[in-house]
Amino acid sequence: MNNPLLDKFEAPFETAPFNQIKTEHFLPAIQKSIELAKDEIKAIKAAPLPTFENTIEALDRAGEKLGVIAGIFFNLNSAETNEEIQKLAREISPLLTEHSNDILLDKALFERVEQVHSQKEQLDLSPEQETLLSKTYKSFVRNGANLNEEDSQKLRKIDQELAQLSLKFGEHVLAETNRYVRFVENESEVAGLPESIKEAAAQTAEEKGKVGQWAFTLDYPSYVPALTYLKNRELRKELFIAYNTKSSKGDDLDNKSVIKDILQLRYERAKLLGYQSHAHFVLEERMAKTPKEVLEFLENLLEKAKPKAEEDVSEVAAFAKKLDGIERLERWDFAYYSEMLKKEKYELDDELLRPYFQLEKVIDGVFQTAGKLYGIQFTQNKDIPVYHSDVTAYEVKGRDGKHLAVFYADFFPRAGKRNGAWMTSYKGQYQLGGKDHRPHVSIVCNFTKPTKTKPSLLIFNEVTTLFHEFGHALHGMLAKSNYSSLSGTSVYWDFVELPSQIFENWCYEKECLDLFAVHFETGEKIPQELIDRIKKAANFQQGYQTVRQISFGLLDMAYHHQDPSKIEDIASFEKHVMEKTDLLPKVPNTLMSTAFSHIFQGGYSAGYYSYKWAEVLDADAFELFLEKGVFDPETAESFAKNILSAGGTEHPSKLYQRFRGREPKPDALLKRAGLI
């Protein structure tokens, strides 16, 4: 069988041939590319005396084809999956885990790495080469290279089980999201919904065979507006409970036992490798080096944010009582009355802003912002194959007009796509044989779809989400490393959010908004008074939002920095941990852990604090742009050179200090959030 995954990719810029790939191509392609990667490892072991070039560099290059094919497969499993792909993932995942363990537990290979590492001081290495050597050596040690045979086998078994459990967790959440739909027949029940959202709900119902009704799902573009605008309190409650009981109902999609198994195996793995806990293992390779440092960071923030958060909630509760006689503000009330209060205080709401944020224009604005800062240009290229008709592919060119990257954009929800927003890569950047291999990056979001009468109009939060994910994409697109494992977003996890979070800041600046924020019907630019109101409202409920983020970080750390065998019941444990950050009454039988995909399916275990950690960096870094000018070319060039292009070539503290001229200070974040 001809397999396009194993052929040299010929499409423009050697992009993935999505128009030729079939599901049945993946398994044989993975199996074959594992064989090829094994041959490359054999060649490394057979080479004469180990050197940096024939061992460390060669290892970084090994398995490139496998990495590309696996990347394509698992990206599809997130953005365009089905039962067949999910079943295949359960078969492919153990093969990749076993192959990875075969490399990292190979004693002869580790001996070569160890020999080169022991000569580190005598070798004339660049800072980037030193980083690669250190990272390679640590990856072996941190993944069991020093274990005896019996413990090596235990580690292999744990890794296999963890890979399967992570897939299972994600499949359960996606299935729960997809199986829920709430139809409404009576128009009075959807009172309060803006016309555009109402039309989208009618369109969803029609697509599901219920013409003349309205449908609500647990996809963000349906769920969030429903909680924000529906006057019908009972319907809000029903939707809230459906969303917050995902995978916790004791049925075949329940994740409680999956969580306990994941936690226990992560703990056993850490102990096997000589660490006190999974968090101790993870944080060894982070800017925040220990659980103690993370907890102190979160507790200090909580101390400053909680009084403000309590004020925020009291203000909303008083407003709800005054407006509708609500005696007890519930969790399904908060978004609704908060939005009403924002409208009253700032004469601002999402629906007032939405007409100025047509998706196509916001995308163009993102491109123009990147162009003004970094001199890059985007051109849609219809010759580049895509994996779904919703996806648009672009060629990216640098300031010099040369090819820089391929960029895929995928913006609307569908059954085969998980909730949320993320950036991913189909091919990393690296240099080899004098050639700079440029990256293929993608952002995936779930925005409001166009309706029959209106284009896709974003709420302001969706605009900042788009800028956020695009900030990650810039980190990938502007990469200039020699080695793929140090390129782009391959950085410490608590540094990876800096490029994304800093890019959100431009959404609040007139110079940026003037590039794209025009009324979709009249063509009128967003008025200055609205921009002023956006800025004034930027701190609205920041105490509440900060405490909410801290609560997730604390829950993540509680799960991962101790022996999880003491956790008898997931619901009781979550309730206990979240008590000190709870600002609203607990709703019986609801759980967030069972759908906390960031830490049980994604890469954020013992790392959710990274969002707040990176906020300190982004607020501090953006202050320099504010001082010099938001489009100041010198500041932008320094940020591109020292942060975006540098990837993980050096320790993030060094890179940040090179850009900022000093260590980061938390003052800018506290000031921006209105906490001081």
XYZ file of C-alpha atoms in Angstrom:
676
model
C 0.000 0.000 0.000
C 1.335 3.408 -0.964
C 1.655 5.429 2.238
C 1.839 9.231 1.837
C 3.098 9.580 5.413
C 6.266 7.656 4.538
C 6.915 9.452 1.260
C 8.818 12.719 1.178
C 6.215 15.446 1.670
C 6.052 17.354 -1.615
C 3.174 19.759 -0.953
C 4.234 23.413 -0.685
C 6.989 23.748 1.956
C 6.928 19.992 2.660
C 3.635 20.324 4.537
C 1.610 17.318 5.673
C -0.379 15.797 2.762
C -3.731 15.897 4.589
C -5.581 15.454 1.274
C -3.963 12.016 0.824
C -3.740 10.736 4.404
C -6.233 8.089 5.517
C -6.641 6.741 9.032
C -5.300 3.329 7.989
C -1.991 4.942 6.947
C -1.013 5.920 10.495
C -0.218 2.604 12.202
C 2.076 1.214 9.457
C 3.743 4.632 9.123
C 4.406 4.803 12.861
C 5.720 1.224 12.906
C 8.025 1.849 9.954
C 9.326 5.161 11.296
C 10.052 3.501 14.666
C 12.206 0.973 12.766
C 14.029 3.820 10.995
C 14.562 5.628 14.303
C 15.944 2.414 15.864
C 18.431 2.138 12.982
C 19.531 5.724 13.661
C 20.089 4.846 17.347
C 22.091 1.740 16.348
C 24.292 3.917 14.132
C 24.927 6.310 17.058
C 25.955 3.398 19.306
C 28.213 1.946 16.601
C 30.064 5.226 16.031
C 33.664 5.460 17.333
C 34.645 7.387 20.475
C 31.606 9.432 21.626
C 31.692 13.128 20.757
C 29.196 15.947 21.034
C 28.528 15.675 17.270
C 28.209 11.886 16.858
C 26.210 11.367 20.071
C 24.410 14.448 21.414
C 23.658 16.167 18.092
C 22.919 12.838 16.411
C 20.417 11.967 19.141
C 18.652 15.294 18.675
C 18.264 14.533 14.954
C 17.207 10.891 15.414
C 13.562 9.989 14.901
C 12.630 13.168 13.058
C 10.261 11.349 10.669
C 8.601 9.570 13.593
C 8.135 12.881 15.396
C 6.426 14.460 12.400
C 4.050 11.518 11.817
C 3.185 11.197 15.521
C 2.633 14.976 15.660
C 0.172 14.832 12.772
C -1.691 11.924 14.353
C -2.054 13.325 17.869
C -2.918 16.799 16.613
C -5.766 15.229 14.639
C -6.800 13.280 17.735
C -7.332 16.661 19.431
C -8.781 18.711 16.565
C -10.510 16.243 14.216
C -10.976 12.933 15.972
C -13.487 10.088 15.692
C -13.931 6.637 17.223
C -11.536 5.068 14.719
C -8.762 7.578 15.498
C -9.351 7.259 19.253
C -9.108 3.475 19.020
C -5.920 3.828 17.002
C -4.491 6.253 19.582
C -4.854 3.531 22.211
C -2.772 1.254 19.948
C -0.176 3.821 18.837
C 0.442 5.444 22.208
C 2.031 2.320 23.817
C 4.299 1.857 20.768
C 5.648 5.402 21.128
C 6.030 5.068 24.893
C 7.921 1.794 24.474
C 10.175 3.321 21.800
C 10.934 6.324 23.996
C 11.753 4.015 26.913
C 13.933 1.841 24.666
C 16.088 4.910 24.020
C 16.131 6.425 27.511
C 16.731 3.086 29.270
C 19.459 1.954 26.843
C 22.550 1.523 29.058
C 25.057 1.555 26.189
C 23.566 4.724 24.736
C 23.511 6.414 28.134
C 27.192 5.520 28.655
C 28.040 7.501 25.511
C 25.943 10.470 26.670
C 27.549 10.260 30.122
C 31.043 10.224 28.621
C 30.395 13.393 26.621
C 28.725 15.031 29.617
C 31.724 14.254 31.879
C 33.989 16.144 29.427
C 31.687 19.190 29.372
C 34.270 21.574 30.821
C 36.910 20.567 28.259
C 34.625 20.915 25.220
C 34.442 24.249 23.440
C 30.646 24.473 23.346
C 28.358 27.418 22.615
C 25.683 28.258 25.233
C 23.115 26.498 23.017
C 25.267 23.367 22.746
C 25.811 23.381 26.517
C 22.038 23.543 26.998
C 21.498 20.636 24.583
C 24.139 18.517 26.331
C 22.689 19.232 29.759
C 19.106 18.638 28.576
C 20.030 15.338 26.872
C 21.907 14.028 29.921
C 19.102 15.041 32.280
C 16.422 13.491 30.062
C 18.165 10.107 30.422
C 18.688 10.432 34.187
C 15.159 11.791 34.769
C 13.683 8.916 32.792
C 15.394 6.003 34.480
C 18.818 5.546 32.860
C 20.368 4.854 36.279
C 17.728 2.296 37.308
C 18.458 -1.412 37.649
C 16.761 -3.852 35.300
C 13.863 -4.644 37.621
C 13.056 -0.963 38.201
C 13.482 -0.200 34.484
C 10.739 -2.717 33.755
C 8.518 -1.127 36.422
C 9.062 2.283 34.818
C 8.162 0.948 31.354
C 4.929 -0.519 32.722
C 4.025 2.745 34.500
C 4.662 4.825 31.370
C 2.520 2.522 29.245
C -0.359 2.728 31.705
C -0.081 6.516 32.060
C -0.190 7.000 28.292
C -3.413 4.969 28.076
C -5.051 6.664 31.070
C -4.363 10.131 29.691
C -6.090 9.184 26.413
C -8.988 7.632 28.322
C -9.453 10.798 30.406
C -9.650 12.979 27.280
C -11.986 10.614 25.445
C -14.405 10.646 28.396
C -14.496 14.461 28.547
C -15.027 14.801 24.791
C -17.791 12.169 24.798
C -19.533 13.920 27.721
C -19.314 17.271 25.935
C -20.710 15.825 22.718
C -23.597 13.874 24.204
C -25.251 16.787 25.990
C -27.718 19.047 24.210
C -30.591 21.011 25.717
C -33.406 21.979 23.347
C -35.719 24.882 24.150
C -39.081 25.202 22.430
C -40.476 28.347 24.018
C -38.848 31.634 22.975
C -39.556 33.178 26.381
C -37.039 30.714 27.855
C -34.179 32.273 25.846
C -34.958 35.861 26.900
C -31.835 37.945 27.472
C -29.795 36.174 24.820
C -28.349 38.641 22.290
C -29.791 38.201 18.793
C -26.534 36.812 17.365
C -26.304 34.135 20.085
C -29.990 33.357 19.754
C -29.572 32.897 16.028
C -26.573 30.610 16.608
C -28.652 28.540 19.089
C -31.459 28.254 16.517
C -28.942 27.205 13.871
C -27.519 24.520 16.187
C -31.046 23.201 16.829
C -31.750 23.142 13.092
C -28.515 21.223 12.433
C -29.712 18.689 15.024
C -33.105 18.313 13.350
C -35.183 20.590 15.607
C -36.291 23.439 13.343
C -37.895 26.357 15.195
C -36.206 25.509 18.490
C -33.004 26.638 20.239
C -30.198 24.314 21.290
C -27.513 24.708 23.959
C -24.427 22.501 24.123
C -21.387 22.324 26.401
C -19.126 23.820 23.719
C -17.718 27.171 24.895
C -19.432 29.355 22.255
C -22.799 27.945 23.368
C -22.270 27.420 27.106
C -20.502 30.668 28.058
C -23.018 33.084 26.442
C -25.897 31.046 27.910
C -24.513 31.472 31.454
C -23.767 35.132 30.756
C -27.055 36.308 29.232
C -29.957 33.924 29.895
C -32.529 35.514 32.203
C -33.948 32.058 32.863
C -32.256 31.186 36.154
C -33.390 27.551 36.140
C -31.969 26.994 32.652
C -28.677 28.598 33.697
C -28.597 26.246 36.683
C -29.294 23.201 34.517
C -26.528 24.119 32.055
C -24.063 24.925 34.856
C -24.653 21.547 36.516
C -24.350 19.684 33.196
C -21.034 21.425 32.486
C -19.649 20.926 35.986
C -20.567 17.275 36.363
C -18.756 16.141 33.213
C -17.237 12.673 33.693
C -18.283 12.476 37.362
C -21.627 10.645 37.250
C -20.484 7.133 38.139
C -21.140 5.806 34.619
C -18.835 4.497 31.878
C -17.504 8.038 31.234
C -16.614 8.731 34.872
C -13.029 9.954 35.414
C -12.727 9.691 39.214
C -10.964 6.328 39.196
C -8.926 7.411 36.145
C -7.643 10.410 38.151
C -6.712 8.225 41.130
C -4.844 5.819 38.862
C -2.996 8.644 37.085
C -1.984 10.272 40.371
C -0.812 7.012 41.919
C 1.262 6.070 38.876
C 2.829 9.538 38.624
C 3.762 9.319 42.303
C 5.192 5.801 41.969
C 7.193 6.915 38.942
C 8.656 9.894 40.814
C 9.556 7.728 43.836
C 11.178 5.142 41.563
C 13.390 7.913 40.157
C 14.325 9.166 43.615
C 11.982 12.149 43.939
C 9.725 13.003 46.857
C 6.662 13.484 44.619
C 5.568 14.067 41.029
C 5.684 17.821 41.673
C 9.288 17.606 42.912
C 10.160 15.695 39.721
C 8.418 18.191 37.424
C 9.652 21.358 39.127
C 13.304 20.366 38.971
C 13.120 21.617 35.362
C 11.135 24.820 35.968
C 11.892 28.426 36.909
C 10.026 27.767 40.180
C 12.235 24.953 41.402
C 10.234 23.367 44.245
C 6.630 22.835 45.403
C 7.464 25.099 48.369
C 8.372 27.949 45.990
C 5.195 27.446 43.940
C 2.963 27.294 47.014
C 4.564 30.407 48.499
C 4.066 32.210 45.182
C 0.365 31.218 45.021
C -0.298 31.896 48.727
C 1.297 35.376 48.496
C -0.874 36.186 45.494
C -3.930 34.803 47.274
C -3.262 36.997 50.302
C -3.295 40.089 48.063
C -6.148 39.011 45.795
C -8.678 37.448 48.176
C -9.876 40.663 49.913
C -10.450 42.205 46.473
C -12.156 39.000 45.270
C -14.521 39.044 48.269
C -15.370 42.669 47.466
C -16.031 41.658 43.836
C -18.449 38.903 44.878
C -20.199 41.082 47.489
C -20.710 43.782 44.890
C -22.274 41.319 42.422
C -24.415 39.749 45.174
C -25.737 43.173 46.266
C -26.459 44.061 42.654
C -28.351 40.776 42.066
C -30.430 41.393 45.178
C -31.234 44.962 44.159
C -32.053 43.966 40.577
C -33.971 40.701 41.034
C -34.289 40.111 44.770
C -31.751 37.262 44.684
C -31.174 36.328 48.331
C -28.292 33.919 47.715
C -25.957 34.359 44.751
C -25.235 30.958 43.221
C -22.449 29.917 40.870
C -24.793 29.895 37.882
C -25.741 33.499 38.714
C -22.289 35.020 38.851
C -21.520 35.475 35.133
C -25.036 36.801 34.448
C -25.124 39.478 37.169
C -21.450 40.279 36.721
C -22.101 41.084 33.058
C -25.154 43.202 33.988
C -23.102 45.055 36.606
C -20.291 45.698 34.114
C -22.846 47.158 31.739
C -24.175 49.473 34.441
C -20.744 50.548 35.771
C -18.902 51.022 32.495
C -21.743 51.218 29.954
C -19.990 48.254 28.391
C -20.980 44.720 27.577
C -19.888 42.027 25.157
C -22.764 42.728 22.777
C -21.838 46.388 22.486
C -18.320 45.373 21.445
C -19.085 42.267 19.382
C -19.980 44.142 16.116
C -16.440 45.609 16.084
C -14.761 42.209 16.249
C -15.544 40.320 13.064
C -13.314 37.234 13.096
C -11.758 37.835 9.663
C -10.863 41.413 10.625
C -9.449 40.349 13.999
C -7.258 37.780 12.219
C -6.071 40.527 9.882
C -5.435 42.721 12.949
C -3.352 39.982 14.566
C -1.330 39.686 11.344
C -0.854 43.447 11.125
C 0.200 43.671 14.784
C 2.799 40.946 14.228
C 3.880 42.751 11.046
C 4.365 46.091 12.780
C 6.304 44.469 15.621
C 8.346 41.838 13.817
C 8.088 42.635 10.102
C 6.334 39.394 9.120
C 3.628 38.972 6.460
C 0.887 36.352 6.026
C -0.577 35.172 2.724
C -3.312 32.571 2.437
C -2.089 29.613 0.383
C -4.841 27.322 -0.927
C -2.268 24.873 -2.304
C -1.331 23.819 1.228
C -3.517 20.808 2.161
C -5.639 21.120 5.324
C -7.309 18.496 7.532
C -10.781 20.113 7.574
C -12.629 22.659 5.451
C -12.738 25.031 8.477
C -8.929 25.261 8.454
C -7.061 28.014 6.585
C -3.362 27.722 5.720
C -1.002 30.678 5.317
C 2.549 31.169 4.172
C 4.521 33.426 6.506
C 7.390 35.564 5.202
C 9.990 37.429 7.197
C 11.071 41.057 6.974
C 13.474 40.077 4.197
C 10.663 38.507 2.141
C 12.020 34.971 2.671
C 9.848 32.017 3.698
C 9.568 31.922 7.503
C 6.824 29.427 8.413
C 3.535 27.748 7.544
C 0.603 28.747 9.753
C -2.692 26.833 10.096
C -5.764 28.463 11.699
C -8.756 26.387 12.904
C -11.440 28.412 14.672
C -14.863 26.731 15.001
C -16.226 23.978 17.277
C -17.245 20.594 15.874
C -17.934 17.115 17.217
C -14.398 15.805 16.633
C -12.655 18.703 18.342
C -11.974 19.142 22.046
C -13.017 22.326 23.829
C -10.689 25.219 24.539
C -7.902 26.845 22.559
C -4.324 25.763 21.948
C -1.267 26.206 19.761
C 0.507 23.197 18.345
C 3.244 22.330 15.890
C 3.310 19.944 12.920
C 7.004 20.465 12.258
C 9.613 22.152 14.415
C 12.357 24.534 13.346
C 16.003 23.395 13.250
C 19.162 23.836 11.176
C 21.007 21.028 9.454
C 23.673 20.962 6.776
C 23.526 24.694 6.275
C 19.739 24.623 5.716
C 17.260 26.318 8.028
C 14.219 24.017 8.248
C 11.264 26.297 8.952
C 8.339 25.373 11.249
C 4.684 24.518 10.579
C 2.520 25.809 13.439
C -1.190 25.816 14.121
C -3.670 27.462 16.453
C -6.954 25.790 17.300
C -9.860 27.664 18.939
C -13.617 27.301 19.465
C -15.230 30.597 18.454
C -18.807 31.538 17.626
C -19.670 30.308 14.137
C -21.116 32.597 11.442
C -24.911 32.405 11.148
C -27.126 32.828 8.079
C -27.323 36.589 8.640
C -24.108 37.495 10.471
C -20.397 36.718 10.191
C -18.494 35.282 13.143
C -18.468 38.134 15.667
C -16.217 37.671 18.692
C -16.691 38.815 22.246
C -13.691 40.703 23.628
C -12.568 37.657 25.640
C -12.368 35.676 22.394
C -10.269 38.459 20.859
C -7.757 38.163 23.723
C -7.835 34.348 23.329
C -6.924 34.686 19.653
C -4.076 37.062 20.493
C -2.950 34.681 23.268
C -2.716 31.622 21.025
C -1.110 33.695 18.289
C 1.563 34.759 20.808
C 2.415 31.062 21.200
C 2.446 30.738 17.403
C 4.932 33.631 17.119
C 7.195 31.763 19.540
C 7.164 28.887 17.043
C 7.279 30.903 13.808
C 10.180 33.162 14.792
C 12.337 30.311 16.138
C 16.053 30.451 15.293
C 17.696 27.465 16.939
C 20.069 24.830 15.671
C 18.239 21.999 17.405
C 14.546 21.151 17.261
C 14.439 20.101 20.934
C 15.448 23.657 21.948
C 13.404 25.474 19.336
C 10.271 27.621 19.617
C 8.027 26.652 22.524
C 10.494 24.005 23.802
C 11.163 26.030 26.931
C 10.557 25.690 30.669
C 6.812 25.281 31.175
C 6.516 28.317 33.456
C 8.156 30.433 30.752
C 6.105 29.163 27.807
C 3.129 31.416 28.591
C 5.159 34.653 28.449
C 4.975 35.098 24.629
C 1.246 34.294 24.607
C 0.210 36.394 27.586
C 2.241 39.449 26.633
C 0.613 39.507 23.177
C -2.837 39.908 24.789
C -1.787 43.363 26.039
C -1.986 44.864 22.552
C -5.772 44.234 22.508
C -6.190 47.119 24.963
C -4.117 49.641 22.982
C -5.741 52.141 20.596
C -2.858 51.892 18.111
C -3.556 48.169 17.791
C -7.385 48.266 17.917
C -7.409 50.896 15.149
C -5.875 48.285 12.839
C -8.898 45.978 12.903
C -11.744 46.979 15.248
C -14.329 48.305 12.773
C -18.099 47.847 12.843
C -18.990 44.937 10.559
C -21.990 46.795 9.092
C -21.001 50.475 9.065
C -17.216 50.189 8.706
C -16.867 52.732 11.548
C -13.697 52.399 13.660
C -14.188 51.534 17.302
C -14.745 54.881 19.060
C -12.141 56.172 21.514
C -14.776 56.270 24.277
C -15.334 52.509 23.884
C -11.583 51.870 24.055
C -11.461 53.973 27.234
C -14.297 51.900 28.683
C -12.518 48.650 27.739
C -9.425 49.870 29.597
C -11.431 50.991 32.614
C -13.239 47.654 32.700
C -9.981 45.675 32.327
C -9.679 45.371 36.122
C -13.349 44.507 36.583
C -13.618 41.358 38.725
C -9.833 40.880 38.576
C -9.739 39.884 42.234
C -12.313 37.163 41.565
C -10.559 35.961 38.373
C -7.156 35.916 40.086
C -8.435 33.817 43.002
C -10.121 31.450 40.537
C -6.820 30.853 38.709
C -4.964 30.461 42.012
C -7.535 27.852 43.114
C -6.758 25.715 40.038
C -3.023 26.045 40.689
C -3.445 25.038 44.335
C -5.618 22.047 43.411
C -3.027 20.889 40.863
C -0.222 21.172 43.449
C -2.308 19.434 46.126
C -2.815 16.480 43.796
C 0.846 16.245 42.824
C 3.126 17.224 45.719
C 2.143 14.477 48.162
C 1.354 10.767 48.369
C -2.009 10.415 46.549
C -2.841 7.091 48.206
C -4.255 9.231 51.037
C -6.901 10.591 48.652
C -9.893 8.381 49.343
C -12.498 10.394 47.494
C -11.840 12.869 44.646
C -14.902 15.015 45.424
C -14.040 15.366 49.140
C -10.398 16.105 48.331
C -11.290 18.794 45.780
C -13.767 20.364 48.195
C -11.199 20.454 51.007
C -8.457 22.017 48.836
C -10.753 24.592 47.245
C -12.413 25.696 50.513
C -10.027 28.584 51.160
C -10.497 29.961 47.633
C -14.255 29.371 47.434
C -16.104 32.655 47.082
C -19.547 31.255 46.223
C -21.626 28.419 47.718
C -20.473 24.943 46.716
C -22.937 23.165 44.402
C -23.498 19.557 45.560
C -22.266 16.800 43.225
C -20.322 19.162 40.941
C -16.624 18.518 40.258
C -14.049 20.301 38.144
C -11.274 17.694 38.567
C -12.973 15.104 36.359
C -12.755 17.482 33.379
C -9.472 19.220 34.383
C -7.870 18.273 31.075
C -4.915 20.639 31.484
C -3.401 18.480 34.229
C -4.752 15.019 33.425
C -4.563 15.058 29.635
C -2.380 18.038 28.704
C 1.107 18.905 29.917
C 0.257 21.067 32.925
C 0.512 18.553 35.786
C 2.274 20.321 38.688
C 2.433 23.253 36.291
C -0.925 25.033 36.282
C 0.619 27.795 38.421
C 2.577 28.707 35.242
C -0.237 30.955 34.003
C 0.056 33.256 37.027
C 3.857 32.947 37.091
C 4.051 34.027 33.447
C 1.626 36.893 34.144
C 4.260 38.409 36.418
C 6.726 38.174 33.527
C 4.307 39.477 30.887
C 3.123 42.497 32.915
C 6.724 43.377 33.774
C 7.884 42.918 30.158
C 4.983 44.893 28.664
C 5.794 47.824 30.940
C 8.917 48.324 28.815
C 6.757 48.499 25.672
C 4.514 51.045 27.423
C 7.543 53.141 28.343
C 9.074 53.046 24.852
C 5.903 52.791 22.736
C 3.786 49.692 22.034
C 5.207 49.391 18.514
C 8.717 50.585 19.372
C 10.974 48.756 16.875
C 13.978 48.496 19.182
C 11.982 46.931 22.045
C 10.201 44.568 19.611
C 13.514 43.526 18.066
C 14.961 42.819 21.514
C 11.898 40.758 22.502
C 12.073 38.809 19.236
C 15.805 38.159 19.566
C 16.016 37.361 23.290
C 12.658 35.649 23.885
C 10.810 34.519 20.739
C 13.724 33.422 18.549
C 15.874 32.081 21.387
C 13.421 29.326 22.385
C 14.999 27.096 25.021
C 18.625 27.647 23.966
C 19.511 29.118 27.378
C 17.952 29.281 30.849
C 14.837 31.519 30.724
C 16.117 33.725 33.567
C 19.137 34.670 31.434
C 16.969 35.333 28.380
C 14.517 37.458 30.343
C 17.249 39.522 31.993
C 18.861 40.068 28.610
C 15.577 41.558 27.344
C 14.547 43.483 30.463
C 17.953 44.365 31.860
C 16.965 43.006 35.287
C 15.001 40.340 37.179
C 11.185 40.490 36.831
C 9.219 42.356 39.523
C 5.615 41.455 40.520
C 4.568 45.110 40.965
C 3.409 45.544 37.352
C 1.015 42.569 37.606
C -0.439 43.656 40.952
C -0.908 47.180 39.596
C -2.465 45.977 36.337
C -4.882 43.709 38.199
C -5.833 46.557 40.567
C -4.545 44.572 43.563
C -2.270 47.424 44.735
